[in-house]
């Protein structure tokens, strides 16, 4: 008989907190560091209560010095610890990107396997409303371009918890990207222990007419579009890749071979992004199955505007998805 799994509805921030806390209870080598993660319970309350449980040696408030504490984490990981580093936003991770790219990602190879670097660098990515150009950037494709890093972008509380636990358990550096606009999202999460393996996409909605691939908070626009299109008899299959690197090409190609059409929705600038890579692999491995050119939907090719009206035009939306789906269906 199958054991019944008890589910409860929690917020995205609570799923993140649970994942970190559960892993820290199992392994004293794991600790959390970052700006305001301790006394303030996290800038987005994703570490609420953790200072009380684990104390100031394992939940550490840092100065506003990303390069410094990212470097401390790398050295600490090389000496047997397993840090979780929270950036208040991945825009600020640019200050510490030298440590991430030149040390964390490369130390296993450069040391001939003598050192590994089990770190999770986590925090919000992409836009979060009127935060303007320097606080609204999506860097998934930047980090995914670097060998040695794994890149995870969950879209709901269930995936966030399972993927974050897997990331913490991983022996290599993982970039774990969230969203300020998802921390309050609610979803069902099991009571018990579970992990979701990195590199496995998930079919969120099965369909027959067109494949829509997306990830992160922008996938909500795909769900809205699919509901609208269903009223017109158009059946959309939606794939959440969940992990940008390693990327589950097989799941995407299998779906395209069924639907014969592909639309990719990504909150990133149009040039050289994740959707570009997916497009290349699909045309390379499933060209004969395509009944229309691949359509990709991205932000406008400009820095994010501050004006709410301009921001609305800059960001992809469900209407853009509907248009792209109808284009590949020649409707």
Tab-separated table of C-alpha atoms in Angstrom:
chain	number	residue	atom	x	y	z
A	1	UNK	CA	0.000	0.000	0.000
A	2	UNK	CA	1.102	3.572	-0.693
A	3	UNK	CA	1.738	5.709	2.356
A	4	UNK	CA	-0.466	8.789	2.338
A	5	UNK	CA	1.615	11.967	2.202
A	6	UNK	CA	0.369	14.749	4.449
A	7	UNK	CA	0.342	18.116	2.650
A	8	UNK	CA	0.006	21.658	3.987
A	9	UNK	CA	-0.085	25.067	2.335
A	10	UNK	CA	2.879	27.326	3.105
A	11	UNK	CA	4.546	30.369	1.611
A	12	UNK	CA	7.556	30.257	-0.706
A	13	UNK	CA	9.686	31.968	1.996
A	14	UNK	CA	8.649	29.303	4.500
A	15	UNK	CA	9.623	26.537	2.068
A	16	UNK	CA	13.083	28.088	1.700
A	17	UNK	CA	13.436	28.421	5.472
A	18	UNK	CA	12.347	24.837	6.058
A	19	UNK	CA	14.811	23.494	3.497
A	20	UNK	CA	17.745	25.317	5.097
A	21	UNK	CA	16.722	24.468	8.666
A	22	UNK	CA	16.147	20.781	7.977
A	23	UNK	CA	19.543	20.408	6.351
A	24	UNK	CA	21.286	22.392	9.107
A	25	UNK	CA	19.789	20.089	11.742
A	26	UNK	CA	21.349	17.119	9.950
A	27	UNK	CA	24.824	18.571	9.380
A	28	UNK	CA	26.687	21.011	11.627
A	29	UNK	CA	29.017	21.924	8.736
A	30	UNK	CA	26.131	23.830	7.104
A	31	UNK	CA	25.686	27.479	8.009
A	32	UNK	CA	23.931	30.546	6.601
A	33	UNK	CA	25.579	33.920	6.046
A	34	UNK	CA	24.503	37.156	4.394
A	35	UNK	CA	23.135	40.636	4.941
A	36	UNK	CA	20.349	40.740	7.538
A	37	UNK	CA	19.853	36.958	7.614
A	38	UNK	CA	20.127	36.767	11.428
A	39	UNK	CA	18.831	39.587	13.637
A	40	UNK	CA	16.327	40.795	11.033
A	41	UNK	CA	15.197	37.229	10.130
A	42	UNK	CA	16.190	37.809	6.495
A	43	UNK	CA	15.462	40.737	4.194
A	44	UNK	CA	12.441	38.746	2.919
A	45	UNK	CA	11.934	36.757	6.141
A	46	UNK	CA	13.257	33.594	4.486
A	47	UNK	CA	15.427	32.809	7.540
A	48	UNK	CA	12.824	33.628	10.185
A	49	UNK	CA	13.615	31.915	13.493
A	50	UNK	CA	16.888	30.416	12.331
A	51	UNK	CA	19.102	32.611	14.542
A	52	UNK	CA	17.097	31.531	17.599
A	53	UNK	CA	17.498	27.861	16.702
A	54	UNK	CA	21.065	27.709	15.424
A	55	UNK	CA	22.775	30.657	17.096
A	56	UNK	CA	25.100	33.379	15.790
A	57	UNK	CA	27.906	31.001	14.809
A	58	UNK	CA	25.712	29.313	12.200
A	59	UNK	CA	23.405	32.169	11.152
A	60	UNK	CA	25.745	35.071	10.496
A	61	UNK	CA	24.972	38.678	9.638
A	62	UNK	CA	27.621	40.090	7.296
A	63	UNK	CA	28.672	43.618	6.366
A	64	UNK	CA	27.548	45.000	2.991
A	65	UNK	CA	30.584	43.393	1.349
A	66	UNK	CA	29.583	40.657	-1.109
A	67	UNK	CA	33.099	40.120	-2.444
A	68	UNK	CA	34.357	39.598	1.083
A	69	UNK	CA	31.783	37.152	2.371
A	70	UNK	CA	31.626	35.227	-0.915
A	71	UNK	CA	35.392	34.720	-0.598
A	72	UNK	CA	35.087	33.664	3.037
A	73	UNK	CA	32.492	31.091	1.972
A	74	UNK	CA	34.808	29.644	-0.706
A	75	UNK	CA	37.695	29.260	1.732
A	76	UNK	CA	35.337	27.802	4.333
A	77	UNK	CA	33.946	25.255	1.852
A	78	UNK	CA	37.478	24.203	0.860
A	79	UNK	CA	38.076	23.438	4.541
A	80	UNK	CA	35.088	21.140	4.999
A	81	UNK	CA	32.152	23.461	5.663
A	82	UNK	CA	29.005	23.800	3.544
A	83	UNK	CA	27.977	27.472	3.466
A	84	UNK	CA	24.685	28.903	2.267
A	85	UNK	CA	25.324	32.465	1.108
A	86	UNK	CA	22.330	34.769	0.753
A	87	UNK	CA	22.588	37.804	-1.495
A	88	UNK	CA	19.878	40.360	-0.824
A	89	UNK	CA	19.506	40.318	-4.617
A	90	UNK	CA	21.636	38.769	-7.331
A	91	UNK	CA	22.230	42.279	-8.636
A	92	UNK	CA	24.499	42.669	-5.594
A	93	UNK	CA	26.224	39.356	-6.391
A	94	UNK	CA	28.005	41.203	-9.196
A	95	UNK	CA	30.235	42.658	-6.478
A	96	UNK	CA	31.248	39.100	-5.517
A	97	UNK	CA	31.153	37.505	-8.956
A	98	UNK	CA	34.945	37.141	-9.089
A	99	UNK	CA	34.808	34.725	-6.146
A	100	UNK	CA	31.879	32.812	-7.667
A	101	UNK	CA	33.263	32.470	-11.194
A	102	UNK	CA	37.030	32.403	-10.646
A	103	UNK	CA	37.183	30.442	-7.405
A	104	UNK	CA	34.007	28.551	-6.475
A	105	UNK	CA	33.341	27.289	-10.010
A	106	UNK	CA	36.951	26.355	-10.794
A	107	UNK	CA	38.619	25.120	-7.617
A	108	UNK	CA	37.734	21.438	-8.110
A	109	UNK	CA	39.385	21.369	-11.532
A	110	UNK	CA	42.281	23.673	-10.671
A	111	UNK	CA	43.154	21.591	-7.602
A	112	UNK	CA	43.001	18.323	-9.538
A	113	UNK	CA	40.060	17.218	-7.404
A	114	UNK	CA	41.789	17.884	-4.076
A	115	UNK	CA	39.190	20.502	-3.110
A	116	UNK	CA	35.497	20.659	-3.755
A	117	UNK	CA	33.323	23.665	-3.093
A	118	UNK	CA	29.876	22.808	-1.663
A	119	UNK	CA	28.255	26.234	-1.514
A	120	UNK	CA	24.741	27.435	-2.250
A	121	UNK	CA	24.612	31.060	-3.383
A	122	UNK	CA	20.965	32.065	-3.108
A	123	UNK	CA	18.769	35.152	-3.394
A	124	UNK	CA	16.296	36.907	-5.709
A	125	UNK	CA	16.771	37.368	-9.442
A	126	UNK	CA	15.101	39.435	-12.197
A	127	UNK	CA	12.568	42.234	-11.739
A	128	UNK	CA	10.499	42.887	-8.636
A	129	UNK	CA	8.335	45.847	-9.548
A	130	UNK	CA	9.564	49.428	-9.572
A	131	UNK	CA	13.154	48.792	-8.486
A	132	UNK	CA	14.676	50.307	-11.648
A	133	UNK	CA	17.498	49.185	-13.901
A	134	UNK	CA	20.220	48.141	-11.456
A	135	UNK	CA	17.880	46.035	-9.268
A	136	UNK	CA	15.852	44.276	-11.978
A	137	UNK	CA	18.303	42.058	-13.855
A	138	UNK	CA	18.102	38.349	-14.639
A	139	UNK	CA	21.518	36.689	-14.455
A	140	UNK	CA	20.578	33.025	-14.875
A	141	UNK	CA	22.222	32.732	-18.297
A	142	UNK	CA	25.365	34.522	-17.060
A	143	UNK	CA	26.009	31.961	-14.333
A	144	UNK	CA	24.804	29.021	-16.429
A	145	UNK	CA	27.443	29.949	-19.001
A	146	UNK	CA	30.187	29.040	-16.498
A	147	UNK	CA	31.301	25.374	-16.217
A	148	UNK	CA	31.427	24.241	-12.621
A	149	UNK	CA	28.231	25.971	-11.519
A	150	UNK	CA	24.724	24.579	-11.304
A	151	UNK	CA	21.853	27.048	-11.653
A	152	UNK	CA	18.387	26.525	-10.176
A	153	UNK	CA	15.325	28.789	-10.581
A	154	UNK	CA	12.185	27.368	-8.884
A	155	UNK	CA	8.700	28.747	-9.536
A	156	UNK	CA	6.655	27.514	-6.557
A	157	UNK	CA	7.056	26.495	-2.886
A	158	UNK	CA	7.068	22.715	-3.504
A	159	UNK	CA	9.860	22.905	-6.061
A	160	UNK	CA	11.746	25.505	-4.025
A	161	UNK	CA	12.026	23.301	-0.964
A	162	UNK	CA	12.891	20.084	-2.779
A	163	UNK	CA	15.428	21.729	-5.068
A	164	UNK	CA	17.056	23.777	-2.301
A	165	UNK	CA	17.586	20.671	-0.173
A	166	UNK	CA	19.184	18.942	-3.167
A	167	UNK	CA	21.351	22.024	-3.777
A	168	UNK	CA	22.557	22.092	-0.155
A	169	UNK	CA	23.421	18.395	-0.353
A	170	UNK	CA	25.352	18.864	-3.613
A	171	UNK	CA	29.160	18.815	-3.433
A	172	UNK	CA	29.559	21.546	-6.037
A	173	UNK	CA	28.567	25.236	-6.042
A	174	UNK	CA	24.909	25.898	-6.846
A	175	UNK	CA	23.359	29.226	-7.817
A	176	UNK	CA	19.828	29.180	-6.387
A	177	UNK	CA	17.694	32.039	-7.732
A	178	UNK	CA	14.381	33.135	-6.241
A	179	UNK	CA	12.169	36.229	-6.636
A	180	UNK	CA	11.043	39.002	-4.302
A	181	UNK	CA	7.620	38.697	-5.904
A	182	UNK	CA	7.287	34.994	-5.091
A	183	UNK	CA	8.177	34.945	-1.378
A	184	UNK	CA	4.532	35.392	-0.430
A	185	UNK	CA	3.252	32.814	-2.947
A	186	UNK	CA	1.489	29.868	-1.326
A	187	UNK	CA	1.521	26.235	-2.389
A	188	UNK	CA	1.202	22.692	-1.106
A	189	UNK	CA	4.351	21.172	0.392
A	190	UNK	CA	4.656	17.687	1.972
A	191	UNK	CA	5.162	17.359	5.724
A	192	UNK	CA	7.950	14.796	5.364
A	193	UNK	CA	11.428	14.656	3.908
A	194	UNK	CA	11.809	14.976	0.134
A	195	UNK	CA	14.245	16.296	-2.444
A	196	UNK	CA	13.938	17.058	-6.149
A	197	UNK	CA	16.976	16.080	-8.246
A	198	UNK	CA	18.750	18.894	-10.057
A	199	UNK	CA	18.513	18.781	-13.832
A	200	UNK	CA	15.000	17.340	-14.122
A	201	UNK	CA	12.282	19.441	-15.768
A	202	UNK	CA	8.612	19.135	-14.835
A	203	UNK	CA	5.571	19.108	-17.113
A	204	UNK	CA	3.228	21.482	-15.293
A	205	UNK	CA	0.425	21.150	-17.853
A	206	UNK	CA	0.031	18.478	-20.504
A	207	UNK	CA	-1.043	19.471	-23.994
A	208	UNK	CA	-0.940	18.490	-27.641
A	209	UNK	CA	-0.765	21.596	-29.837
A	210	UNK	CA	2.262	23.575	-28.661
A	211	UNK	CA	5.065	23.299	-26.088
A	212	UNK	CA	5.709	26.327	-23.870
A	213	UNK	CA	8.988	26.233	-21.961
A	214	UNK	CA	9.644	28.613	-19.086
A	215	UNK	CA	10.974	28.888	-15.516
A	216	UNK	CA	10.860	31.156	-12.472
A	217	UNK	CA	8.095	33.624	-11.705
A	218	UNK	CA	7.451	34.532	-15.363
A	219	UNK	CA	6.001	31.039	-15.950
A	220	UNK	CA	2.789	32.334	-14.346
A	221	UNK	CA	2.187	34.283	-17.557
A	222	UNK	CA	2.317	30.990	-19.467
A	223	UNK	CA	-0.325	29.491	-17.172
A	224	UNK	CA	-2.611	32.475	-17.747
A	225	UNK	CA	-2.101	32.290	-21.501
A	226	UNK	CA	-2.779	28.540	-21.561
A	227	UNK	CA	-6.123	29.074	-19.824
A	228	UNK	CA	-7.091	31.736	-22.374
A	229	UNK	CA	-5.997	29.589	-25.312
A	230	UNK	CA	-7.876	26.574	-23.979
A	231	UNK	CA	-11.108	28.549	-24.441
A	232	UNK	CA	-10.272	28.601	-28.156
A	233	UNK	CA	-9.541	24.886	-28.244
A	234	UNK	CA	-5.745	25.275	-28.245
A	235	UNK	CA	-3.965	22.764	-26.007
A	236	UNK	CA	-0.678	23.983	-24.478
A	237	UNK	CA	1.930	21.797	-22.831
A	238	UNK	CA	3.908	23.790	-20.259
A	239	UNK	CA	7.363	22.663	-19.147
A	240	UNK	CA	9.072	24.233	-16.140
A	241	UNK	CA	12.776	23.511	-16.598
A	242	UNK	CA	13.427	24.339	-12.902
A	243	UNK	CA	17.176	23.838	-13.379
A	244	UNK	CA	18.886	26.010	-15.979
A	245	UNK	CA	22.144	24.077	-15.625
A	246	UNK	CA	22.097	21.141	-15.990
A	247	UNK	CA	19.256	21.643	-18.465
A	248	UNK	CA	16.816	18.806	-19.173
A	249	UNK	CA	17.018	18.890	-22.971
A	250	UNK	CA	15.427	15.443	-23.275
A	251	UNK	CA	12.146	16.559	-21.680
A	252	UNK	CA	11.891	19.548	-23.997
A	253	UNK	CA	12.736	17.613	-27.158
A	254	UNK	CA	10.339	14.799	-26.261
A	255	UNK	CA	7.537	17.341	-25.867
A	256	UNK	CA	8.388	19.121	-29.134
A	257	UNK	CA	8.285	15.795	-30.964
A	258	UNK	CA	4.713	15.438	-29.684
A	259	UNK	CA	3.418	18.981	-30.254
A	260	UNK	CA	5.652	20.011	-33.214
A	261	UNK	CA	5.760	23.621	-32.013
A	262	UNK	CA	7.775	25.490	-29.405
A	263	UNK	CA	7.433	28.824	-27.598
A	264	UNK	CA	9.985	29.812	-24.944
A	265	UNK	CA	9.159	32.392	-22.292
A	266	UNK	CA	12.034	33.875	-20.302
A	267	UNK	CA	12.440	37.033	-18.253
A	268	UNK	CA	15.826	38.037	-19.671
A	269	UNK	CA	17.305	40.265	-22.336
A	270	UNK	CA	16.966	38.810	-25.864
A	271	UNK	CA	20.641	38.311	-26.718
A	272	UNK	CA	22.462	35.101	-25.757
A	273	UNK	CA	20.120	33.783	-23.087
A	274	UNK	CA	18.665	30.445	-21.948
A	275	UNK	CA	15.966	30.488	-24.628
A	276	UNK	CA	18.650	30.982	-27.282
A	277	UNK	CA	20.401	27.818	-26.094
A	278	UNK	CA	17.146	25.840	-26.026
A	279	UNK	CA	16.285	27.036	-29.532
A	280	UNK	CA	19.629	25.844	-30.862
A	281	UNK	CA	19.349	22.405	-29.257
A	282	UNK	CA	15.787	21.871	-30.482
A	283	UNK	CA	16.556	22.855	-34.080
A	284	UNK	CA	19.683	20.683	-33.870
A	285	UNK	CA	17.988	17.564	-32.495
A	286	UNK	CA	14.316	17.898	-33.483
A	287	UNK	CA	14.320	20.038	-36.623
A	288	UNK	CA	12.313	17.554	-38.674
A	289	UNK	CA	9.556	17.568	-36.058
A	290	UNK	CA	9.034	21.346	-36.101
A	291	UNK	CA	6.012	22.598	-38.030
A	292	UNK	CA	6.906	26.250	-37.385
A	293	UNK	CA	9.968	28.284	-36.388
A	294	UNK	CA	10.639	28.426	-32.646
A	295	UNK	CA	9.352	31.604	-30.994
A	296	UNK	CA	11.098	33.060	-27.958
A	297	UNK	CA	9.678	35.772	-25.710
A	298	UNK	CA	12.025	37.984	-23.702
A	299	UNK	CA	12.103	41.428	-22.114
A	300	UNK	CA	12.766	44.484	-24.247
A	301	UNK	CA	16.441	44.925	-25.134
A	302	UNK	CA	16.951	47.825	-22.724
A	303	UNK	CA	17.682	48.270	-19.016
A	304	UNK	CA	14.532	47.856	-16.931
A	305	UNK	CA	12.575	51.147	-16.764
A	306	UNK	CA	11.365	52.651	-13.492
A	307	UNK	CA	8.080	53.977	-14.873
A	308	UNK	CA	5.267	51.502	-14.107
A	309	UNK	CA	3.750	51.938	-17.571
A	310	UNK	CA	7.085	51.389	-19.314
A	311	UNK	CA	7.869	48.431	-17.037
A	312	UNK	CA	4.592	46.826	-18.051
A	313	UNK	CA	5.624	47.118	-21.702
A	314	UNK	CA	9.172	45.925	-20.970
A	315	UNK	CA	8.170	42.678	-19.247
A	316	UNK	CA	6.769	39.682	-21.142
A	317	UNK	CA	3.119	38.976	-20.364
A	318	UNK	CA	0.392	36.452	-21.097
A	319	UNK	CA	-0.718	38.431	-24.137
A	320	UNK	CA	2.739	38.018	-25.643
A	321	UNK	CA	2.488	34.271	-25.061
A	322	UNK	CA	-0.930	34.077	-26.715
A	323	UNK	CA	0.404	35.924	-29.780
A	324	UNK	CA	3.459	33.670	-30.018
A	325	UNK	CA	1.376	30.499	-29.730
A	326	UNK	CA	-0.996	31.674	-32.448
A	327	UNK	CA	1.983	32.568	-34.627
A	328	UNK	CA	3.440	29.048	-34.472
A	329	UNK	CA	-0.057	27.681	-35.142
A	330	UNK	CA	-0.477	30.069	-38.122
A	331	UNK	CA	-3.663	31.482	-36.621
